[in-house]
Short mmCIF file of C-alpha atoms and ligand atoms in Angstrom, two decimals:
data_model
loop_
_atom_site.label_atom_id
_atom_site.label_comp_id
_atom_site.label_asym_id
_atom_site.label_seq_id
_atom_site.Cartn_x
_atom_site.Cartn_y
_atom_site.Cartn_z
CA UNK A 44 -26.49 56.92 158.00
CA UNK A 45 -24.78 55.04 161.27
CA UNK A 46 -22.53 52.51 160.37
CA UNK A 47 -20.70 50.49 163.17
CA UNK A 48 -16.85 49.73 162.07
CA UNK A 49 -14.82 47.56 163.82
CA UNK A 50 -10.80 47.28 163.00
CA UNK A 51 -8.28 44.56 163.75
CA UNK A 52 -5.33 45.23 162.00
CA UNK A 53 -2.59 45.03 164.46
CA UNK A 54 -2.75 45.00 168.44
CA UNK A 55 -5.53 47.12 168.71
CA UNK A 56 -8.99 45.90 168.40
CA UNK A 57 -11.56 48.92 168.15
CA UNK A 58 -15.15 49.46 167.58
CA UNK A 59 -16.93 52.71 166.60
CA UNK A 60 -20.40 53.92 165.14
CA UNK A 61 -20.07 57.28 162.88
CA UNK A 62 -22.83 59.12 161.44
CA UNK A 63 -22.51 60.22 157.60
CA UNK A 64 -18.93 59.16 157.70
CA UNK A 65 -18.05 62.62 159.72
CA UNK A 66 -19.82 62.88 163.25
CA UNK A 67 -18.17 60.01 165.79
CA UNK A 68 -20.90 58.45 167.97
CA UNK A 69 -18.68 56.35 169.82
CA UNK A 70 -15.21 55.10 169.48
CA UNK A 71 -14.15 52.26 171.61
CA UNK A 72 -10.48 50.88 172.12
CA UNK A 73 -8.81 48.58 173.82
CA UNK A 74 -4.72 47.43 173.11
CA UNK A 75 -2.90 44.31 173.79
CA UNK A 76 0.42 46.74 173.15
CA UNK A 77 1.61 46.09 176.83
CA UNK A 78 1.55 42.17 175.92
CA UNK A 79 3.38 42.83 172.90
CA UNK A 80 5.93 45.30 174.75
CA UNK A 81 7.69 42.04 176.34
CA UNK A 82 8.81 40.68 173.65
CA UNK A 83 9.75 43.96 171.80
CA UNK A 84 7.26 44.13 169.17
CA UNK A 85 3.88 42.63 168.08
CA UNK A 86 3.55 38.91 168.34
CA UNK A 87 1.04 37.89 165.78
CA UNK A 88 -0.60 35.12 167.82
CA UNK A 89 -0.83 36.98 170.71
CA UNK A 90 -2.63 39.73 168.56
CA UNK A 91 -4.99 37.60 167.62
CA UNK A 92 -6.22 35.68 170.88
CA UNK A 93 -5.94 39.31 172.38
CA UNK A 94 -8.54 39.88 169.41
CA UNK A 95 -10.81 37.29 170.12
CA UNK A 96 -11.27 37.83 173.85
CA UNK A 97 -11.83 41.76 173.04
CA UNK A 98 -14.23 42.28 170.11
CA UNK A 99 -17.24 41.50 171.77
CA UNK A 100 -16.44 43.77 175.09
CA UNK A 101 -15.71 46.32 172.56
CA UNK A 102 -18.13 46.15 170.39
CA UNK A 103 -21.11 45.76 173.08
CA UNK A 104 -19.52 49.23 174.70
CA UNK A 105 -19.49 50.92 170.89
CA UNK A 106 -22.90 50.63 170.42
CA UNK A 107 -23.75 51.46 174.27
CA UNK A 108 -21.75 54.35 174.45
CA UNK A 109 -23.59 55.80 171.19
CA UNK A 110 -27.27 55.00 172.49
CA UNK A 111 -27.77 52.38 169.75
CA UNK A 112 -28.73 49.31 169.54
CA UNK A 113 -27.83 46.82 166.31
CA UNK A 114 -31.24 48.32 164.92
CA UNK A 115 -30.35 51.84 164.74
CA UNK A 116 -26.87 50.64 162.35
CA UNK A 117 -27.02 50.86 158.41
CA UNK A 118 -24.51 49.26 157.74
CA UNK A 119 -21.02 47.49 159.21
CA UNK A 120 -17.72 48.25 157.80
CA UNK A 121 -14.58 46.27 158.75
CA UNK A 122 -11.14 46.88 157.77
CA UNK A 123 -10.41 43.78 155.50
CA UNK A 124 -6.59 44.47 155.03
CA UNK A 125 -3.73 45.07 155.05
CA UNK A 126 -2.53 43.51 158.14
CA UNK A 127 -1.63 40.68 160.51
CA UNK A 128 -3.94 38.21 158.83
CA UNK A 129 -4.92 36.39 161.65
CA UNK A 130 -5.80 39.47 163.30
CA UNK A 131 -7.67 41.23 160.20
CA UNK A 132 -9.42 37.52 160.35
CA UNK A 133 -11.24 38.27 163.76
CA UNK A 134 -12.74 41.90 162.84
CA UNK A 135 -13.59 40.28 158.90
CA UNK A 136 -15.66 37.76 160.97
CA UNK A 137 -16.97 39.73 163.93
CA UNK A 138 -18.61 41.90 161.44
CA UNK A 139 -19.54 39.52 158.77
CA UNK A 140 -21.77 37.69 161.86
CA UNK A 141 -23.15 40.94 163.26
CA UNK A 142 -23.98 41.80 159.01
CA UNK A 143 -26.05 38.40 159.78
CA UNK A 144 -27.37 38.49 162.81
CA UNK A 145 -28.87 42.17 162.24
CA UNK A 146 -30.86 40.62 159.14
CA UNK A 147 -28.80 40.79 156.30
CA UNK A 148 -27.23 44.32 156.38
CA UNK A 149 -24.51 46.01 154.44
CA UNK A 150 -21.08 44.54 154.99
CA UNK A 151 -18.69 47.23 153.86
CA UNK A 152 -14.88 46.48 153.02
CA UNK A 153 -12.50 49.09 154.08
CA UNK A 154 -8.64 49.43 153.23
CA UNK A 155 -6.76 49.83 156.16
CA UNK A 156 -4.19 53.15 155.14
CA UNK A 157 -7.65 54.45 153.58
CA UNK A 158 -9.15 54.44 156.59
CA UNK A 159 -6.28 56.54 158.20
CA UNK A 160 -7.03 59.36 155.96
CA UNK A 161 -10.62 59.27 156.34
CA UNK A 162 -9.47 60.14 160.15
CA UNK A 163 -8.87 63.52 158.52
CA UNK A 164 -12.71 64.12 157.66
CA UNK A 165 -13.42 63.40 161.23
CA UNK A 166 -11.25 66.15 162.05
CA UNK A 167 -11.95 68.64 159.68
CA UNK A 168 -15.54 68.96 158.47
CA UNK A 169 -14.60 70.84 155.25
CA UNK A 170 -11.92 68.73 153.68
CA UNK A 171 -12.72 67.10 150.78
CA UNK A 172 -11.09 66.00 148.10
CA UNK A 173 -8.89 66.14 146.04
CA UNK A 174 -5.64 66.72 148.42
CA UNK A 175 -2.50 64.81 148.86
CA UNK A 176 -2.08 62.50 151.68
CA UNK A 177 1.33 61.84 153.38
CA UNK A 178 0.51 58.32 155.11
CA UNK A 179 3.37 57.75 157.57
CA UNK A 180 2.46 54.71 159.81
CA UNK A 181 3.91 51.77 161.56
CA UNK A 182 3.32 49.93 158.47
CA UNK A 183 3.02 52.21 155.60
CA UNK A 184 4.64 55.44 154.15
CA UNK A 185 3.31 56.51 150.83
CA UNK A 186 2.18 59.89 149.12
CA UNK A 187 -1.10 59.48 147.82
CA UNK A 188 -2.73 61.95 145.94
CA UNK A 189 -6.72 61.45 147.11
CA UNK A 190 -8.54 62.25 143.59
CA UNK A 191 -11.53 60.93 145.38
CA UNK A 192 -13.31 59.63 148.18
CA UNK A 193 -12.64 56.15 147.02
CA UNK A 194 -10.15 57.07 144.23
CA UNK A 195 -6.31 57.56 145.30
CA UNK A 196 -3.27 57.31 143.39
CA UNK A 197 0.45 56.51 144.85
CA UNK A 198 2.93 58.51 144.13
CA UNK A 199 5.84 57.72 146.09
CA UNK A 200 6.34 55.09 148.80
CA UNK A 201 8.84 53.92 150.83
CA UNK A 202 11.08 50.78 148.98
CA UNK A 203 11.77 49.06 152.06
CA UNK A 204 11.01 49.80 156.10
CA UNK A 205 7.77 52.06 156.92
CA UNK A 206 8.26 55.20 159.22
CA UNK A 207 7.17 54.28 162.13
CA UNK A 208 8.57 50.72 161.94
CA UNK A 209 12.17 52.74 161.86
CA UNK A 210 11.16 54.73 164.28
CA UNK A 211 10.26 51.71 166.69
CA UNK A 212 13.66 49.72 165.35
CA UNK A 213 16.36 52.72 166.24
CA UNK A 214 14.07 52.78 169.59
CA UNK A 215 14.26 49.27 170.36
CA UNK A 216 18.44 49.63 170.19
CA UNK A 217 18.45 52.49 171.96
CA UNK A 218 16.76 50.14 175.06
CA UNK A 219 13.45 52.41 174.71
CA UNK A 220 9.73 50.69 175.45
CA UNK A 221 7.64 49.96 172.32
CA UNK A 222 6.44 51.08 170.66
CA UNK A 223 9.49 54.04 170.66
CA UNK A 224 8.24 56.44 168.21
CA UNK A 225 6.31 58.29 170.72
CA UNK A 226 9.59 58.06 172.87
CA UNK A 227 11.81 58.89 170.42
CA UNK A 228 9.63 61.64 169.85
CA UNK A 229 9.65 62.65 173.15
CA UNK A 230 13.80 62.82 173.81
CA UNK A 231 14.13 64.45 170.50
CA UNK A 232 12.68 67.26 171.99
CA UNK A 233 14.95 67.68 174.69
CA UNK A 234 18.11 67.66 172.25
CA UNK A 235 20.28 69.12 169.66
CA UNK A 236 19.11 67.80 166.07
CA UNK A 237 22.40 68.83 164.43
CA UNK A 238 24.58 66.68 166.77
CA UNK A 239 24.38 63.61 165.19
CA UNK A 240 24.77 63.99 161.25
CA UNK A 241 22.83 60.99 159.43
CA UNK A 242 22.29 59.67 155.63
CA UNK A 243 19.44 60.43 153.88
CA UNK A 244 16.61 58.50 152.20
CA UNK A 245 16.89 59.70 148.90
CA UNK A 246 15.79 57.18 145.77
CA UNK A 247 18.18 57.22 142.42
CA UNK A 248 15.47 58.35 139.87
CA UNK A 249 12.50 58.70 141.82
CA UNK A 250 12.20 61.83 143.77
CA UNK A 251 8.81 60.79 145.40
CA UNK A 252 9.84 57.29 147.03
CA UNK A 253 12.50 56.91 150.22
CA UNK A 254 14.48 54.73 151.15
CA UNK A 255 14.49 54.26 154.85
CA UNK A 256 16.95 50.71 155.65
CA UNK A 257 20.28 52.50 155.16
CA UNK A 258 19.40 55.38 157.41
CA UNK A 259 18.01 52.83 160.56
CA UNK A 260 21.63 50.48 159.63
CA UNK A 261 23.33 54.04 160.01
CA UNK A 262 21.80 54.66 163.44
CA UNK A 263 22.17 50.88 164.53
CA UNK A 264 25.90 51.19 163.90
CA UNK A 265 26.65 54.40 165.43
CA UNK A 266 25.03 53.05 168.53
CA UNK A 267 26.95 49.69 168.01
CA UNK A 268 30.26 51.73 167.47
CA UNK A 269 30.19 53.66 170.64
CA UNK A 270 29.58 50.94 172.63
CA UNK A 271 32.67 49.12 171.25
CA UNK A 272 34.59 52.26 172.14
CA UNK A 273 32.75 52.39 175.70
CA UNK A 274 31.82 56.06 174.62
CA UNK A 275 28.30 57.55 175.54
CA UNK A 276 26.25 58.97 172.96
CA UNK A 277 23.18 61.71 173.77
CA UNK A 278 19.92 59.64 173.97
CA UNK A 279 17.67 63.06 173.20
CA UNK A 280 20.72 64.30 170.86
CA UNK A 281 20.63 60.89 168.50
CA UNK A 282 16.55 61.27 169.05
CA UNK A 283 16.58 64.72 167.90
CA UNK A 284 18.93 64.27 164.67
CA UNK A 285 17.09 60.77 163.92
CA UNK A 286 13.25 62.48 163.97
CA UNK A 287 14.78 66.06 161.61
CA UNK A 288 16.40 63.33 159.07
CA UNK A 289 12.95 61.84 158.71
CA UNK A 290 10.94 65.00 158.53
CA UNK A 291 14.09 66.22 156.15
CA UNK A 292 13.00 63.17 153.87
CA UNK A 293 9.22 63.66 153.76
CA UNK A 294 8.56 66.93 153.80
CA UNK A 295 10.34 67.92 150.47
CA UNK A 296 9.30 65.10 148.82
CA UNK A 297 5.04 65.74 149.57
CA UNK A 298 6.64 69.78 148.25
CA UNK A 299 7.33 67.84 144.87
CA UNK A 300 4.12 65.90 145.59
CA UNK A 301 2.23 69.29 145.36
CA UNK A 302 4.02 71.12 142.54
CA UNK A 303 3.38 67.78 140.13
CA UNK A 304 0.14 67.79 141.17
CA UNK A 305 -0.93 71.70 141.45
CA UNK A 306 -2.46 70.12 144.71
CA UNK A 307 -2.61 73.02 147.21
CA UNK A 308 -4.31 70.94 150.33
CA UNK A 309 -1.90 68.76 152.17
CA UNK A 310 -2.71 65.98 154.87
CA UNK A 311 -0.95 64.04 156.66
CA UNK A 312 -2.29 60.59 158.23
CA UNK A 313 -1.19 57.48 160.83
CA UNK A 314 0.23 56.92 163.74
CA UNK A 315 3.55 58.56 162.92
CA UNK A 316 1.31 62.03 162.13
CA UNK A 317 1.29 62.32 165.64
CA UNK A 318 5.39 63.33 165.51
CA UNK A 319 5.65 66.96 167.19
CA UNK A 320 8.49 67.67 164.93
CA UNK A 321 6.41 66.84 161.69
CA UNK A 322 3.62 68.41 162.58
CA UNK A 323 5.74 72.00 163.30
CA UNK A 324 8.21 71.08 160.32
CA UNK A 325 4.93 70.26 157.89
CA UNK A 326 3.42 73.80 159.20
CA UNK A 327 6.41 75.69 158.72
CA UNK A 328 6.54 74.21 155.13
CA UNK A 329 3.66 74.79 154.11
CA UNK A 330 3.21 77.99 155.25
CA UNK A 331 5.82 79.28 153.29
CA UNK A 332 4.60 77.33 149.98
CA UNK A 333 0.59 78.78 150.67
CA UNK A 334 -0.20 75.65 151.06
CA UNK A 335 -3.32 74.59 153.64
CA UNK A 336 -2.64 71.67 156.15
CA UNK A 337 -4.43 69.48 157.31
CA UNK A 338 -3.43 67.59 160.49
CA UNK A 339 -5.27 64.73 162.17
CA UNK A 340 -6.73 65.13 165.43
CA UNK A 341 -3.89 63.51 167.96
CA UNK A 342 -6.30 60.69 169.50
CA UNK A 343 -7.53 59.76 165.89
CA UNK A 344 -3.51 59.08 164.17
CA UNK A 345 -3.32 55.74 165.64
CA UNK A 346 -5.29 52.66 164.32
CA UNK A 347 -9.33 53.44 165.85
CA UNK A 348 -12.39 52.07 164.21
CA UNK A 349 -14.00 55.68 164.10
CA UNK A 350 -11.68 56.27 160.83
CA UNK A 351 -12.93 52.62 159.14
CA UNK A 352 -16.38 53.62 160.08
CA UNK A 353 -15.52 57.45 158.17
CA UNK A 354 -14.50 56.04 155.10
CA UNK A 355 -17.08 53.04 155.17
CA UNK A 356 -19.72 55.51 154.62
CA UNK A 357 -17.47 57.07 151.65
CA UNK A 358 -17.03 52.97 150.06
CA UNK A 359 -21.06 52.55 150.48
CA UNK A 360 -21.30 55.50 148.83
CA UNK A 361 -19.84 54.55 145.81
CA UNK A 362 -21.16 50.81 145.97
CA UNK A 363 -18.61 49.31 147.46
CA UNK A 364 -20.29 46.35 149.45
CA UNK A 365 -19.13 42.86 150.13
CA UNK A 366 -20.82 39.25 150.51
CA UNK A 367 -20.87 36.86 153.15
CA UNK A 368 -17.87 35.38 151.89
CA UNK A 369 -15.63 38.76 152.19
CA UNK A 370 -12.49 37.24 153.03
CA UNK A 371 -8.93 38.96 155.20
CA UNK A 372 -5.57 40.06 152.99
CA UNK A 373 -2.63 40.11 154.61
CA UNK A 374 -1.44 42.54 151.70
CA UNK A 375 -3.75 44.85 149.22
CA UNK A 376 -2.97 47.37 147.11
CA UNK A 377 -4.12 51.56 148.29
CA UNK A 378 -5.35 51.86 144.45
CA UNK A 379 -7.66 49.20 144.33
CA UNK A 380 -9.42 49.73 147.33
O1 KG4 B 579 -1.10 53.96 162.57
P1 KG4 B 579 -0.52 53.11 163.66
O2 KG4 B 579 -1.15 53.15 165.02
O3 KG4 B 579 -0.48 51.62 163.22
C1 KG4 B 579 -0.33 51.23 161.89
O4 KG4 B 579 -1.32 51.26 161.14
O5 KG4 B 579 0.86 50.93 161.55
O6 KG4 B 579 1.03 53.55 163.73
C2 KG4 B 579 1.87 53.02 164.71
C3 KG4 B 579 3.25 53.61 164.50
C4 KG4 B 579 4.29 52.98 165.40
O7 KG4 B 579 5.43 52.68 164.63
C5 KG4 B 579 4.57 54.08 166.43
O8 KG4 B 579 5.86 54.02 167.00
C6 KG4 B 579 4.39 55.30 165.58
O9 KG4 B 579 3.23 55.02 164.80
N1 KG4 B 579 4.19 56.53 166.36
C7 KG4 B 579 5.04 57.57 166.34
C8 KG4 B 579 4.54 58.54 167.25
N2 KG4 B 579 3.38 58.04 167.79
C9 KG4 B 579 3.18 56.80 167.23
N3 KG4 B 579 6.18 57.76 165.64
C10 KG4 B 579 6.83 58.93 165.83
N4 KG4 B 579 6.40 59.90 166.69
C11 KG4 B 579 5.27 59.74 167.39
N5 KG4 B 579 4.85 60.71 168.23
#
């Protein structure tokens, strides 16, 4: 089954065509991110018109660069939320036309953060679930225990900022480009991760959820502090401790994750999945648990269409088809699909 999935969420606007949710045919990007790296983050109208002038590019190279035509497509899936609505808006109604215009055909509905763990089936042909999920993006963090294709269950989230929106916010202060988690990511290598000791993320009474606000303030006013004092701080040192606070906060708490669940496959899923020192922290971890990982392939962490196509073919599966009159959500719950 080929189904052509187009997703809209934020600045990037992608098209892909995946067979039986697993083999990518194509996968076709193209980012407005160095329009949005003027002002310092993503302007929502700007995402939007950046939409609108890309989809069709993108979506004419999708089905080129797979050998297809709209005939040779079973169905279309579109990420429908959650997101920048007037950027979910453009993919909603790209592929509610194309549904059309190819004679009526399925028009599939895919959750956004579900369609960052399908990225995992594209990577590893055997996972299935059940496993547990950490989803660490610029807009989500959550550990979701994937029962099913199309049947997940939250058990911990952050209460306040995502991940990779920290990330990008310690980044911005520290004068990096955004977005600055891959930079952050970057200097951290280069320095000490003790230097700098910072607060943790911890929850009073819930041992799965984090807390992430007081540790970004904590940065924030360090930086603020030393500049007050004209003292220098280490830009890869203040990386470094920054990036082993965070994986400090996740990785025990996906460790509880597992133990509630008797889970023994782990994932790990978004843009932030692409952090080195998560990915070595997260093997290390596991390891010593016996528990198997499962890592996404680096070019699929970030937001593609290949991963909306990959769990399309999971929603169609299990009925999961819309009507003409599928509308954008700016917000939706993981749970309900
Ligand atoms: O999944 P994604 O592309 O978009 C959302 O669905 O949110 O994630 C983007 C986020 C940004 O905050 C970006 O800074 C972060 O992922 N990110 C990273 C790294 N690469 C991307 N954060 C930390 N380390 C990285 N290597």
């Amino acid at each position: 089954m080929n189904i052509l999935a187009f997703e809209s969420s934020c600045d990037e606007t992608a098209a892909a065509v995946v067979t039986d949710g697993r083999i990518i045919r194509s996968n076709v990007i193209a980012s407005s991110v160095e329009t949005h790296a003027l002002y310092g983050g993503v302007v929502p109208e700007l995402a939007s018109r950046a939409h609108v002038e890309a989809i069709v590019p993108v979506a004419t190279q999708a089905l080129a660069q797979a050998g297809m035509t709209l005939n040779d497509i079973d169905a279309i899936a579109a990420t429908y939320a959650p997101g920048l609505i007037g950027a979910v808006l453009v993919g909603v109604n790209f592929a509610k036309s194309a549904a059309l215009a190819s004679g009526g055909k399925p028009l599939v509905p895919v959750h956004h953060v579900r369609g960052h763990i399908a990225a995992l089936y594209l990577t590893h042909p055997d996972l299935k679930p059940p496993f547990l999920c950490l989803c660490v993006s610029g807009g989500t963090t959550a550990i979701v225990h994937v029962q099913d294709y199309t049947r997940m269950v939250v058990l911990g989230a952050t209460r306040d900022d995502a991940v990779g929106e920290c990330f990008d916010k310690v980044a911005r202060v520290l004068g990096l480009p955004y977005p600055g988690g891959k930079y952050m990511d970057d200097l951290a290598r280069q320095g000490r991760d003790t230097a700098y000791p910072l607060p943790g993320t911890h929850v009073h009474g819930a041992p799965m959820d984090l807390s992430f606000s007081g540790l970004k303030t904590a940065v924030i006013n360090l930086i603020h502090n030393a500049q007050q004092k004209g003292e220098t701080l280490s830009l890869p040192d203040l990386a470094a401790s920054f990036s082993k606070t965070v994986s400090d906060a996740l990785i025990p708490r996906v460790l509880h994750a597992a133990a509630e669940t008797g889970c023994r496959h782990l994932a790990v899923a978004g843009g932030v999945a692409a952090n080195s020192r998560i990915r070595a922290d997260l093997e290390t971890a596991c390891g010593a648990a016996g528990l198997r990982l499962f890592l996404p392939a680096l070019e699929l962490c970030g937001d593609n269409a290949a991963m909306i196509a990959a769990q399309g073919y999971y929603e169609y599966q299990a009925g999961h088809v819309a009507s003409s009159s599928l509308n954008a959500y700016a917000t939706r719950d993981l749970e309900a699909g």
